[in-house]
mmCIF file of C-alpha atoms in Angstrom:
data_model
loop_
_atom_site.group_PDB
_atom_site.id
_atom_site.type_symbol
_atom_site.label_atom_id
_atom_site.label_comp_id
_atom_site.label_asym_id
_atom_site.label_seq_id
_atom_site.Cartn_x
_atom_site.Cartn_y
_atom_site.Cartn_z
ATOM 1 C CA MET A 30 126.468 70.379 117.362
ATOM 2 C CA ALA A 31 122.796 70.132 115.540
ATOM 3 C CA PHE A 32 121.256 72.523 113.620
ATOM 4 C CA GLU A 33 117.351 72.640 114.344
ATOM 5 C CA PRO A 34 118.176 73.226 118.139
ATOM 6 C CA LEU A 35 120.803 75.207 117.454
ATOM 7 C CA ILE A 36 118.481 77.880 115.862
ATOM 8 C CA GLN A 37 116.321 76.912 118.957
ATOM 9 C CA PHE A 38 118.351 78.445 121.398
ATOM 10 C CA MET A 39 117.833 81.386 118.743
ATOM 11 C CA ARG A 40 114.848 81.884 118.811
ATOM 12 C CA GLY A 41 115.249 82.015 122.500
ATOM 13 C CA LEU A 42 118.550 84.735 122.647
ATOM 14 C CA SER A 43 116.422 86.929 120.163
ATOM 15 C CA GLY A 44 114.443 88.059 122.918
ATOM 16 C CA LYS A 45 117.030 87.814 125.029
ATOM 17 C CA VAL A 46 119.436 90.550 122.947
ATOM 18 C CA ASN A 47 116.356 93.038 121.848
ATOM 19 C CA SER A 48 115.326 93.198 126.047
ATOM 20 C CA GLY A 49 119.292 93.827 127.024
ATOM 21 C CA VAL A 50 119.251 90.474 128.622
ATOM 22 C CA PHE A 51 122.628 89.650 126.749
ATOM 23 C CA GLY A 52 124.918 89.112 130.313
ATOM 24 C CA GLY A 53 121.924 86.021 131.535
ATOM 25 C CA VAL A 54 123.332 83.659 128.634
ATOM 26 C CA THR A 55 125.742 81.539 129.818
ATOM 27 C CA GLY A 56 126.937 77.721 129.677
ATOM 28 C CA GLN A 57 125.992 75.922 126.130
ATOM 29 C CA ASN A 58 124.108 79.143 125.876
ATOM 30 C CA MET A 59 127.528 80.543 125.651
ATOM 31 C CA GLN A 60 129.113 77.851 123.536
ATOM 32 C CA GLN A 61 126.593 78.142 121.171
ATOM 33 C CA MET A 62 127.521 81.095 120.535
ATOM 34 C CA ALA A 63 131.135 80.785 119.586
ATOM 35 C CA PHE A 64 129.195 78.161 116.999
ATOM 36 C CA LEU A 65 127.060 81.265 115.684
ATOM 37 C CA ARG A 66 130.700 82.454 115.542
ATOM 38 C CA GLN A 67 132.955 79.655 113.486
ATOM 39 C CA MET A 68 129.974 79.601 111.456
ATOM 40 C CA GLN A 69 130.475 83.782 110.306
ATOM 41 C CA LYS A 70 135.031 82.810 109.679
ATOM 42 C CA GLU A 71 134.275 79.018 107.819
ATOM 43 C CA ILE A 72 132.338 81.464 105.579
ATOM 44 C CA ASN A 73 135.403 83.292 104.556
ATOM 45 C CA GLY A 74 138.306 80.299 105.015
ATOM 46 C CA GLU A 75 139.551 79.322 102.682
ATOM 47 C CA ASP A 76 142.125 81.621 100.509
ATOM 48 C CA VAL A 77 139.971 82.911 97.910
ATOM 49 C CA MET A 78 141.894 85.671 96.628
ATOM 50 C CA GLY A 79 144.274 83.468 93.618
ATOM 51 C CA ILE A 80 141.200 80.745 93.256
ATOM 52 C CA PRO A 81 141.084 81.595 88.694
ATOM 53 C CA LEU A 82 137.339 83.077 88.403
ATOM 54 C CA HIS A 83 136.296 80.944 86.198
ATOM 55 C CA LYS A 84 136.356 79.068 88.406
ATOM 56 C CA LEU A 85 135.646 80.634 92.007
ATOM 57 C CA ASN A 86 132.287 79.615 93.727
ATOM 58 C CA VAL A 87 130.315 82.990 95.064
ATOM 59 C CA VAL A 88 127.345 84.013 96.607
ATOM 60 C CA VAL A 89 125.379 86.587 95.240
ATOM 61 C CA PHE A 90 122.803 88.721 97.493
ATOM 62 C CA ASP A 91 120.735 91.188 98.914
ATOM 63 C CA ILE A 92 118.883 92.601 101.490
ATOM 64 C CA GLU A 93 115.701 94.558 101.472
ATOM 65 C CA THR A 94 115.847 96.669 104.390
ATOM 66 C CA THR A 95 113.415 100.110 106.433
ATOM 67 C CA GLY A 96 115.770 102.751 105.278
ATOM 68 C CA PHE A 97 119.546 103.287 104.960
ATOM 69 C CA PHE A 98 120.471 103.855 108.330
ATOM 70 C CA PRO A 99 121.015 99.720 110.734
ATOM 71 C CA ASP A 100 122.602 102.736 113.677
ATOM 72 C CA GLN A 101 119.344 104.792 113.119
ATOM 73 C CA GLY A 102 116.750 102.056 113.489
ATOM 74 C CA ASP A 103 115.986 100.588 110.027
ATOM 75 C CA GLU A 104 116.024 97.812 110.134
ATOM 76 C CA ILE A 105 116.354 94.148 106.950
ATOM 77 C CA ILE A 106 112.979 92.809 105.865
ATOM 78 C CA SER A 107 114.565 90.015 103.257
ATOM 79 C CA ILE A 108 116.842 88.579 103.063
ATOM 80 C CA GLY A 109 117.336 86.723 99.066
ATOM 81 C CA ALA A 110 120.810 84.688 97.681
ATOM 82 C CA ILE A 111 121.478 82.844 94.393
ATOM 83 C CA LYS A 112 124.781 81.091 94.328
ATOM 84 C CA VAL A 113 127.085 80.538 91.285
ATOM 85 C CA CYS A 114 129.093 77.542 90.862
ATOM 86 C CA GLY A 115 131.800 77.927 87.748
ATOM 87 C CA GLY A 116 130.224 81.261 85.315
ATOM 88 C CA GLU A 117 127.250 79.715 86.000
ATOM 89 C CA VAL A 118 124.123 80.262 87.214
ATOM 90 C CA LEU A 119 122.802 77.768 89.798
ATOM 91 C CA GLU A 120 118.647 79.248 89.553
ATOM 92 C CA ASN A 121 117.689 76.031 92.063
ATOM 93 C CA GLU A 122 119.669 77.273 94.951
ATOM 94 C CA THR A 123 118.340 80.121 96.618
ATOM 95 C CA PHE A 124 117.525 81.010 99.789
ATOM 96 C CA TYR A 125 115.148 83.670 100.609
ATOM 97 C CA SER A 126 112.993 84.796 103.920
ATOM 98 C CA LEU A 127 111.499 87.856 105.142
ATOM 99 C CA VAL A 128 112.068 89.324 108.537
ATOM 100 C CA ARG A 129 110.156 89.488 111.493
ATOM 101 C CA PHE A 130 109.331 93.286 111.271
ATOM 102 C CA GLU A 131 107.893 94.535 115.000
ATOM 103 C CA HIS A 132 106.656 98.404 113.540
ATOM 104 C CA THR A 133 104.947 99.721 110.366
ATOM 105 C CA LEU A 134 106.587 99.941 107.495
ATOM 106 C CA SER A 135 106.046 103.536 105.770
ATOM 107 C CA PRO A 136 103.470 103.385 101.902
ATOM 108 C CA GLU A 137 107.278 104.067 100.535
ATOM 109 C CA ILE A 138 108.976 100.787 101.327
ATOM 110 C CA GLU A 139 105.137 98.911 101.027
ATOM 111 C CA GLU A 140 104.345 99.782 97.328
ATOM 112 C CA LEU A 141 108.853 99.514 96.617
ATOM 113 C CA THR A 142 109.387 96.409 98.157
ATOM 114 C CA GLY A 143 106.044 94.807 97.356
ATOM 115 C CA ILE A 144 105.917 93.451 100.949
ATOM 116 C CA SER A 145 103.165 93.858 103.489
ATOM 117 C CA ASN A 146 102.667 94.229 107.481
ATOM 118 C CA LEU A 147 100.995 91.132 108.334
ATOM 119 C CA GLU A 148 103.582 89.732 106.233
ATOM 120 C CA LEU A 149 105.919 90.510 108.106
ATOM 121 C CA LYS A 150 104.738 89.777 111.523
ATOM 122 C CA ASP A 151 104.577 86.415 110.453
ATOM 123 C CA ALA A 152 107.576 86.177 109.830
ATOM 124 C CA PRO A 153 111.196 84.403 111.532
ATOM 125 C CA PRO A 154 113.035 86.300 113.603
ATOM 126 C CA LEU A 155 115.946 88.605 111.897
ATOM 127 C CA SER A 156 118.518 86.101 114.276
ATOM 128 C CA GLU A 157 116.799 82.937 113.236
ATOM 129 C CA VAL A 158 117.381 83.871 109.129
ATOM 130 C CA LEU A 159 120.973 84.838 109.907
ATOM 131 C CA VAL A 160 121.924 81.472 110.582
ATOM 132 C CA ARG A 161 120.262 79.745 108.281
ATOM 133 C CA PHE A 162 122.214 82.302 105.304
ATOM 134 C CA PHE A 163 125.715 82.042 107.273
ATOM 135 C CA ASP A 164 124.709 78.187 107.493
ATOM 136 C CA TYR A 165 123.664 78.666 103.335
ATOM 137 C CA THR A 166 126.698 80.698 102.629
ATOM 138 C CA ARG A 167 129.155 78.326 103.840
ATOM 139 C CA GLY A 168 132.557 77.128 101.450
ATOM 140 C CA PHE A 169 131.136 80.397 98.813
ATOM 141 C CA THR A 170 132.421 84.252 98.885
ATOM 142 C CA LEU A 171 129.909 86.584 99.417
ATOM 143 C CA VAL A 172 129.235 89.251 96.040
ATOM 144 C CA ALA A 173 126.585 92.164 96.041
ATOM 145 C CA HIS A 174 125.781 94.911 94.002
ATOM 146 C CA HIS A 175 127.226 98.246 95.777
ATOM 147 C CA ALA A 176 128.487 95.883 98.537
ATOM 148 C CA ASN A 177 127.373 99.049 101.508
ATOM 149 C CA HIS A 178 124.948 98.853 101.701
ATOM 150 C CA GLU A 179 124.256 94.897 102.555
ATOM 151 C CA LYS A 180 127.077 95.244 104.889
ATOM 152 C CA GLY A 181 127.074 98.056 107.181
ATOM 153 C CA PHE A 182 123.015 96.252 108.039
ATOM 154 C CA LEU A 183 124.647 92.981 108.499
ATOM 155 C CA GLN A 184 127.801 94.530 110.310
ATOM 156 C CA HIS A 185 124.959 96.282 113.085
ATOM 157 C CA ALA A 186 123.148 93.292 113.140
ATOM 158 C CA SER A 187 125.608 90.873 113.840
ATOM 159 C CA TRP A 188 127.256 92.911 116.632
ATOM 160 C CA LYS A 189 123.834 92.965 118.388
ATOM 161 C CA LEU A 190 122.380 90.098 118.052
ATOM 162 C CA PHE A 191 125.969 87.485 118.436
ATOM 163 C CA ARG A 192 127.882 89.475 119.699
ATOM 164 C CA THR A 193 130.935 89.488 116.659
ATOM 165 C CA SER A 194 131.923 91.705 114.573
ATOM 166 C CA PHE A 195 131.154 90.113 111.342
ATOM 167 C CA LYS A 196 134.035 88.858 109.017
ATOM 168 C CA PRO A 197 133.633 87.800 105.761
ATOM 169 C CA ARG A 198 134.639 89.372 102.402
ATOM 170 C CA ILE A 199 131.694 90.984 99.943
ATOM 171 C CA VAL A 200 132.633 91.007 96.790
ATOM 172 C CA ASP A 201 130.953 94.331 95.709
ATOM 173 C CA THR A 202 130.314 94.298 91.462
ATOM 174 C CA SER A 203 131.808 97.903 90.806
ATOM 175 C CA PHE A 204 134.490 96.413 90.695
ATOM 176 C CA LEU A 205 134.426 94.229 87.857
ATOM 177 C CA TYR A 206 132.243 97.513 86.742
ATOM 178 C CA ARG A 207 135.250 100.045 87.141
ATOM 179 C CA ILE A 208 137.246 98.015 85.451
ATOM 180 C CA ALA A 209 135.468 97.033 82.653
ATOM 181 C CA GLU A 210 133.564 100.003 81.586
ATOM 182 C CA PRO A 211 135.505 102.871 83.516
ATOM 183 C CA ASP A 212 133.674 105.282 81.776
ATOM 184 C CA VAL A 213 130.283 103.798 82.519
ATOM 185 C CA LYS A 214 128.291 106.028 85.756
ATOM 186 C CA PHE A 215 125.796 103.315 86.705
ATOM 187 C CA VAL A 216 124.672 103.311 89.498
ATOM 188 C CA ARG A 217 121.377 101.559 89.630
ATOM 189 C CA LEU A 218 121.279 97.794 88.974
ATOM 190 C CA GLU A 219 118.643 98.372 86.551
ATOM 191 C CA ASP A 220 120.436 100.258 84.438
ATOM 192 C CA PHE A 221 123.514 97.899 84.677
ATOM 193 C CA CYS A 222 120.937 94.874 83.055
ATOM 194 C CA GLU A 223 119.472 97.150 80.259
ATOM 195 C CA HIS A 224 122.608 98.203 79.338
ATOM 196 C CA ASN A 225 124.003 94.589 79.383
ATOM 197 C CA ALA A 226 120.041 93.283 77.856
ATOM 198 C CA ILE A 227 119.040 91.931 80.901
ATOM 199 C CA PRO A 228 115.907 91.236 80.992
ATOM 200 C CA ILE A 229 114.475 93.330 84.551
ATOM 201 C CA LYS A 230 112.519 90.661 86.455
ATOM 202 C CA ASN A 231 111.400 90.740 89.799
ATOM 203 C CA ARG A 232 112.883 94.141 90.924
ATOM 204 C CA HIS A 233 113.090 95.304 94.747
ATOM 205 C CA HIS A 234 112.405 91.867 95.539
ATOM 206 C CA ALA A 235 115.862 90.160 97.696
ATOM 207 C CA LEU A 236 115.848 86.791 95.302
ATOM 208 C CA GLY A 237 114.839 88.575 92.241
ATOM 209 C CA ASP A 238 117.279 91.352 92.903
ATOM 210 C CA ALA A 239 120.478 89.437 93.549
ATOM 211 C CA VAL A 240 119.493 87.029 90.488
ATOM 212 C CA LEU A 241 120.017 89.712 88.542
ATOM 213 C CA THR A 242 123.017 91.348 90.232
ATOM 214 C CA ALA A 243 124.134 87.355 89.792
ATOM 215 C CA LYS A 244 123.970 87.093 85.472
ATOM 216 C CA LEU A 245 125.215 90.239 85.792
ATOM 217 C CA TRP A 246 128.284 88.353 88.525
ATOM 218 C CA CYS A 247 129.071 86.234 85.236
ATOM 219 C CA LEU A 248 128.798 88.851 82.643
ATOM 220 C CA TYR A 249 131.186 91.272 84.290
ATOM 221 C CA ILE A 250 133.739 88.149 85.216
ATOM 222 C CA ASN A 251 134.559 86.869 81.297
ATOM 223 C CA LYS A 252 134.339 89.768 81.155
ATOM 224 C CA VAL A 253 137.293 91.951 83.268
ATOM 225 C CA GLN A 254 139.373 88.699 82.209
ATOM 226 C CA GLU A 255 139.380 89.464 78.749
ATOM 227 C CA LEU A 256 141.560 92.758 80.033
ATOM 228 C CA GLY A 257 144.056 89.958 81.976
ATOM 229 C CA CYS A 258 142.140 89.555 85.845
ATOM 230 C CA ARG A 259 142.388 85.747 86.459
ATOM 231 C CA THR A 260 142.124 85.965 90.143
ATOM 232 C CA LEU A 261 140.700 88.687 92.941
ATOM 233 C CA SER A 262 143.827 90.040 94.388
ATOM 234 C CA ASP A 263 143.703 90.226 89.722
ATOM 235 C CA ILE A 264 140.913 93.023 90.468
ATOM 236 C CA TYR A 265 142.412 94.480 93.900
ATOM 237 C CA GLU A 266 145.397 95.606 92.250
ATOM 238 C CA ARG A 267 143.870 96.886 88.699
ATOM 239 C CA LEU A 268 141.467 98.948 90.934
ATOM 240 C CA ALA A 269 144.620 100.123 92.604
ATOM 241 C CA LYS A 270 146.019 101.968 89.564
ATOM 242 C CA LEU A 271 142.835 103.379 89.190
#
């Protein structure tokens, strides 16, 4: 199926879903919906639990949102991601997009993210951005810093827009921190960066935060390997004993 027609379809579908007319989608449209569901499954289709960590290919991503509670109306306003292959951050393999927001950002979010209301008015809809993001992440394991935030918003958006559960595994970087440095109690991304002498650039920008997280991922993968963790399976087993 050609990718551009799919994008055109999702632009139309976004309006239908948001206006509560999802029940009218039939025929070819439903085939395209099935394609989107399959796309999500393929993101996590490979059994990655036994792959050596130094060979694990991941997409490290971050989202910026209007708040913390998608079920209370908070929305995604940008998505950024970068690929890490063989323990190397691929600086030229990135993804970034703003997401259309029809309301008005709070002054606090504008100041924090540097994103303006005008930029979001002209941005593509979330349905289109997610289709492109899912396509970008195909064949890669997803990684995020304290991933519950990202997971919650993607689960909510996946059901609202595509009427399907969000299936892919998201590996939380905190899994590595808890094993490598159990006595360190940092939470904020910038604290982990300072702790590891990583220069902090473009903080609270989705791609900037993804790049910082990717650098931390590579560093802590080496640390947990030195402690005997060779695969994701080893990491989960070690966490279960903590």
